[in-house]
Amino acid sequence: MLEGQVRIPSGCAVSGFINKDRTLTDGSRIIKSIACMHDRSNGLGGGFAAYGIYPEYKDYYALHVFYDNSEVKAECEKFLDKHFDIVNLSKIPVRKTPKITDEPLIWRYFVKPLPTKLASSQLDEKEFTVKCVFKINSYIDGAYVFSCGKNMGAFKAVGYPEDVGEFYRLDEYEGYSWIAHGRYPTNTPGWWGGAHPFCLLDIAVVHNGEISSYDANRREIEMFGYKCNLQTDTEAITYIFDYLVRKIGMSYKEACDVIAAPFWNKIQAMDKADRDYYNYLRRNFDSLLITGPFSLIIGHEGGLIGINDRLKLRSMVVAEKGNTVYMASEECAIRAIESNPDVVYAPKGGQPVIAEVEYGI
Amino acid sequence: MEYRPARFEVLRNMDKCNGCNRCVKECACGVHYRSDSGKLCTRDYACVDCQRCVETCPAGALKIALNRNTFHPNDNWSERYIGEIYKQAATGGVLLSSMGNPNPMPSYFDRILINASQVTNPPIDPLREPMETKITLGRRDREIVRDASGRIAPKLVRGLSADVPILFSAMSYGSISYNAHAALAMAAKELNTYYNTGEGGLHKDFYAYGDNTIVQVASGRFGVHSDYLNAGAAIEIKMGQGAKPGIGGHLPGEKTVGDISATRMIPEGSDAISPAPHHDIYSIEDLRQLVDSLKEATGHAKPIIVKVAAVHNIAVIASGIARSGADIIAIDGYRGGTGAAPTRIRDNVGIPIELALASVDSRLRQEGIRDRVSLIAGGSIRSSADMIKAIALGADAVYIGTAALCALGCHLCRSCQQGKCNWGIATQNPELTKRLDPEEGARRLVNLVSAWTHEAEEIMGGMGINAIEVLRGNRLMLRGIGLTETELRILGISHAGE
C-alpha cells in the first residue's frame, strides 16, 4: 500500500531554530541537532525545510518535485510550461550515500505564473500556484511537488534524517530558519513524498503525534478546496494553517488559538475580552480544533512557531540564545548545537511559542 | 363474532394474589375486573402489555406473556397481519399505531463499531483530564472583523449552546401530559440543554423555562403567537416527522380540553388537525419566506430549525434547507416515535436515520455548505453508543424522544393513541396523569442524560478525543460490520479490518 491509500500514524522527532535577525546558518547545524534524536525515528523518513536559501530567486516560487520516471517529468514540465514562466530548472544536487537508496528523479524549478494565465484565472498569484500544485499532485500520476514557496525549500527522503541531510548536501545551503524531522511511521510506505516536512507555499510543517481529530479536520478543510491526498496528519495541519492564515486572514497566533483552543472551563474564567475572543473562535472554527497528541513546528517566511496539543501529550522544549530561538522534541537536540542557552523551558499544552523575524534589520 | 384475538395473556399466580384489587385500580384499559360474583377476572384482549399491573402488584402475582394460543402457523400470513385484517374488516378504518416502527428492519447503528487508541496514540482518561461535551448549534460565521487596534472583534452569532449533545425532541402538550412536559422542561434546565414544545403551544406555566425551550411551528400553527415565538431559545419549523412522513397530525376533540385547548388556541372539544403540508409552503422558496418571517418576528435573534423526515432524496432536501436561511436541520429517521400514526405509514415510509444523516452530511460538504447549518439527528437513538455513532457520522447533536419517555416510565406498549396511558405520560385523564411526578420524572431524565454523557466521555477518551466537536463527522472512528459495499459507501465508512 502506498502513502495516500492508507492512513499511516507515526511517532517522530522534530527540531527547528530561527535567527530572528535573519543571520544565515548552514544546514550542518540542524543536521547535528536532529541526529541526536536518532532513536525517535526508524529510518523510514527524514526531512528539512530552510528559509532564505534562494536569495537570487527570492521573487520566484521554488518548486521541488519528485518524479517516478522521465516520461512523467516530461508531462509535468509541459504543464508547468503552460502555466508558469520558468526562469531556472535543474536537478537538485545530491551526494550519493548507501544509506539513501531508490531515489526518484528530484528536480527544482524557479517559476512565476504566466501573466495571461493568471489574469484569466481571476485568482491571486498564490492561489493560482496552489491550484497548479494540487493539479499536478492529484492528476499527474508519478509527479509530486513537495515544496512550492518563495526563497525557501523542503528536502526530504526515506531514511534517517541525518543521512537525508547529507544526501541533499544541506551543508551547502544557508538559511535564517531551519526545521527538521525524523519519522517513525507504524507502517512501511517507502515513499519519499510521505516524509516531513509537509509544505504549501511558504508554510512548512513538521509534526510529532497522531491526531484523533484527523477525519473531522480533513473533511472540514476539504470543503474549502484542499485535497488530502496523503492521508497524513501533517498534510491536514498544513492546509488548516494555510486556510486560517491566507484565506481567513488570521495571524499565526490566532490560528494556534483555533487548533489548540483552551478548554471551555478555562474560557469561562477569563476576563470578558478574552472570553468573547475564544468563544468566538471555538464557536465558529470548531471543526478545526485538533485533538490527540501533537508537537508541531511550523515554519513560514516570517517566523517559526512551536505548539503542543492541549494536554501536552507530546514533548516539546524551547530555548533562546541571543537572537536565536530553538524548539525540539527533546532538550538534547538543542544542547547539541547550543550548549549554553539563555533560557530553556517546556511550553504548556496549547500555548504557542511564536518567534518572528525582525524586519528592517 | 368480533374476531378479537388477544395478543397477550395475563397470568395471575393465585398462590400469591391476595385479592387487594390494586390491578383493577391501576389498569385504565379495563383488563382486570371483579365479576358480579366477586371473582378477579381479566379481559386479555384489552391488554396492551404496559406492565403497569405487574410492577404495581404488591404481591408480585402478575405476569404478562405473549398469548400461547397460536393461530395456524404461517410465516407469510402471520398472526399480526390476520389480526389487522380482522380489525379493519370490523371497523373499515385506517390502522393506527404509536411509537416507532417495531419491525425487524436492519439497524445500522448495530452494525457499526467504534475505534479506540492503542500504542501510537494515548487514550485520555475522563476521570483525570477535561472531556468536553459542550456543543454549539447554528451557522458558523468565518468572516473576521477587526477593531481599530487590529484585534479580532468577536461577533455574536445566532445559535444554541448546550452542555450535552442531547436535546429532547418535540412532543406536544396534548400528546403527552402536563406533568411529562413539566419534567422535560425542568430536566432541560438542569442539564443546560433544550426540550421542544411540539405542535401544542407553550403552556403559560412553562414560559419560565424559555431559555431551555424550542418552540415549534407546525402545519396547524396551533398555539403560535408573537409571545410564543419570542419565549423560546429557538424556533423549529416542523415539515415532517420520521414516524409519519407526508402526514399531518390529529389530536382528537376529546383530548382538546381545558388548558390544552387554551394553549393550542382552539375551542374545547374541537379536533386539532394539522394538515399534511404547510399550506404556505409548497416548495423550497416558500420555506425561505417562512424562515425569514420567523426571523423578522423575533428580531433575528433566534436560530431557526427546520425538522424533516428522512425520505429518499433527503440529501437534496437538506441542501435546499441549508440555503433557505435555516440555522439548524433536524432529521428524523423512520424509526422515530409518534403519539399516533397510520400503521402502514409508520412501518413503510421513510429511511433509516444512519443512512439519511450520512448522505446529508456528505452532500452538504460536497457543496461546501456544511458550516452553514448544524444537524440534529433523531429517530431511535437508543443509547450513548448510538449517539456517538450518529455524531461521528456527521450529526452535531441528537434528539431523544422515546428514550426520554422511557426514563419517565414508558414501557413502549405502543398504545398512546388510546389516551389511556397507565404511566400518566400519553394521556390527559387526571386520574392517570397524577401518576407521573414531575420532580421525580425530571430527576430520572437528568440521570439518563448524565449517564449517557459519562458513557460518551469514556468512549471519546478511548478514541483520544477530548472535545465532541471533532468527533462530529470523524468517520475514520467508525467501521462497518457485515455491511455491503453500497451501505459502506453511503455511510462513508470502511469495513472492520480495513
XYZ file of C-alpha atoms in Angstrom, chain A residues 6-7 9-11 186 209-224 231 243-244 247-251 254 261-268 272-293 309-311 313-314, chain B residues 117-122 124 129-146 150-160 358 361-362 364-371 392-394 396 463-467 469-477 492:
132
model
C -3.959 4.062 3.697
C -3.692 6.266 6.771
C 0.118 7.103 12.039
C 3.650 7.890 13.104
C 5.724 8.901 16.069
C 3.964 2.499 12.057
C 1.988 12.785 17.095
C -1.169 11.202 15.898
C -4.203 13.415 15.931
C -7.537 11.904 16.856
C -9.460 14.711 15.182
C -7.948 13.875 11.783
C -11.038 12.885 9.836
C -13.143 15.731 11.220
C -10.363 18.182 10.312
C -9.801 16.606 6.903
C -13.464 16.630 5.927
C -13.787 20.239 7.061
C -10.737 21.500 5.179
C -11.637 19.575 2.029
C -14.803 21.682 1.865
C -12.577 24.628 1.056
C -3.952 10.921 4.489
C -6.752 28.224 5.260
C -6.816 30.172 8.517
C -7.737 32.608 3.277
C -9.437 33.728 6.507
C -6.826 36.339 7.346
C -5.811 35.214 10.832
C -2.434 35.727 12.410
C -4.938 33.301 16.190
C -8.261 26.226 21.809
C -8.444 26.493 25.606
C -10.924 24.268 27.423
C -14.380 25.769 27.897
C -13.996 25.922 31.663
C -10.777 27.935 31.254
C -12.502 30.257 28.802
C -15.372 30.865 31.220
C -14.613 39.423 29.140
C -12.468 40.411 26.177
C -10.582 37.120 26.134
C -13.713 35.143 26.859
C -15.520 36.704 23.898
C -12.497 36.130 21.680
C -12.107 32.441 22.499
C -15.870 31.835 22.497
C -15.973 33.311 19.015
C -13.137 31.121 17.761
C -14.453 27.916 19.300
C -17.990 28.681 18.173
C -17.097 29.332 14.560
C -13.980 27.303 13.852
C -14.745 24.249 15.971
C -14.106 21.663 13.276
C -10.508 22.831 13.047
C -9.723 22.098 16.678
C -7.002 19.442 16.780
C -7.169 16.783 19.480
C -4.852 13.933 20.332
C -1.125 14.218 20.816
C -1.721 19.738 21.962
C -3.924 20.991 24.788
C -2.964 18.192 27.154
C 0.727 14.556 25.232
C 3.962 15.044 23.278
C -6.424 4.215 20.794
C -3.649 1.681 21.229
C 0.102 2.448 21.460
C 0.528 5.092 18.752
C -1.894 7.450 20.412
C -2.854 7.550 24.095
C -7.482 10.001 27.536
C -8.493 15.076 32.149
C -11.113 17.509 30.880
C -13.555 15.916 28.448
C -15.706 18.401 26.591
C -19.273 17.585 25.582
C -20.478 21.145 25.143
C -21.967 21.843 21.738
C -22.929 24.931 19.814
C -25.545 24.760 17.102
C -26.098 27.141 14.228
C -24.357 28.723 11.292
C -20.588 29.194 11.512
C -19.510 32.768 10.787
C -15.957 32.878 9.482
C -15.727 36.430 8.339
C -13.169 38.030 10.598
C -13.816 41.593 11.670
C -11.085 43.530 13.446
C -6.247 45.040 14.959
C -7.738 42.562 17.414
C -10.490 40.266 16.249
C -13.820 41.857 17.156
C -15.871 38.810 18.189
C -19.331 38.736 16.696
C -22.373 37.360 18.416
C -23.639 34.620 16.148
C -27.216 33.362 16.413
C -27.291 29.819 17.749
C -27.858 27.397 20.571
C -24.513 10.202 6.387
C -23.536 15.356 5.846
C -21.609 14.189 2.767
C -23.503 19.412 2.394
C -19.723 19.003 2.445
C -19.547 18.333 -1.286
C -21.438 21.554 -1.791
C -19.231 23.399 0.672
C -22.141 24.459 2.868
C -21.883 22.122 5.858
C -20.737 25.062 8.002
C -19.245 10.503 14.098
C -21.415 10.047 11.006
C -21.951 13.803 10.931
C -23.895 17.956 15.747
C -10.575 7.343 20.953
C -8.226 10.035 22.267
C -10.776 12.743 21.515
C -11.408 15.288 24.278
C -13.827 17.627 22.520
C -16.879 18.892 18.066
C -14.087 16.925 16.440
C -15.956 13.679 16.835
C -18.527 15.229 14.518
C -18.132 13.721 11.056
C -14.986 11.884 12.191
C -15.965 8.785 10.258
C -12.496 7.277 10.445
C -13.502 6.375 14.011
C -18.769 6.785 4.247
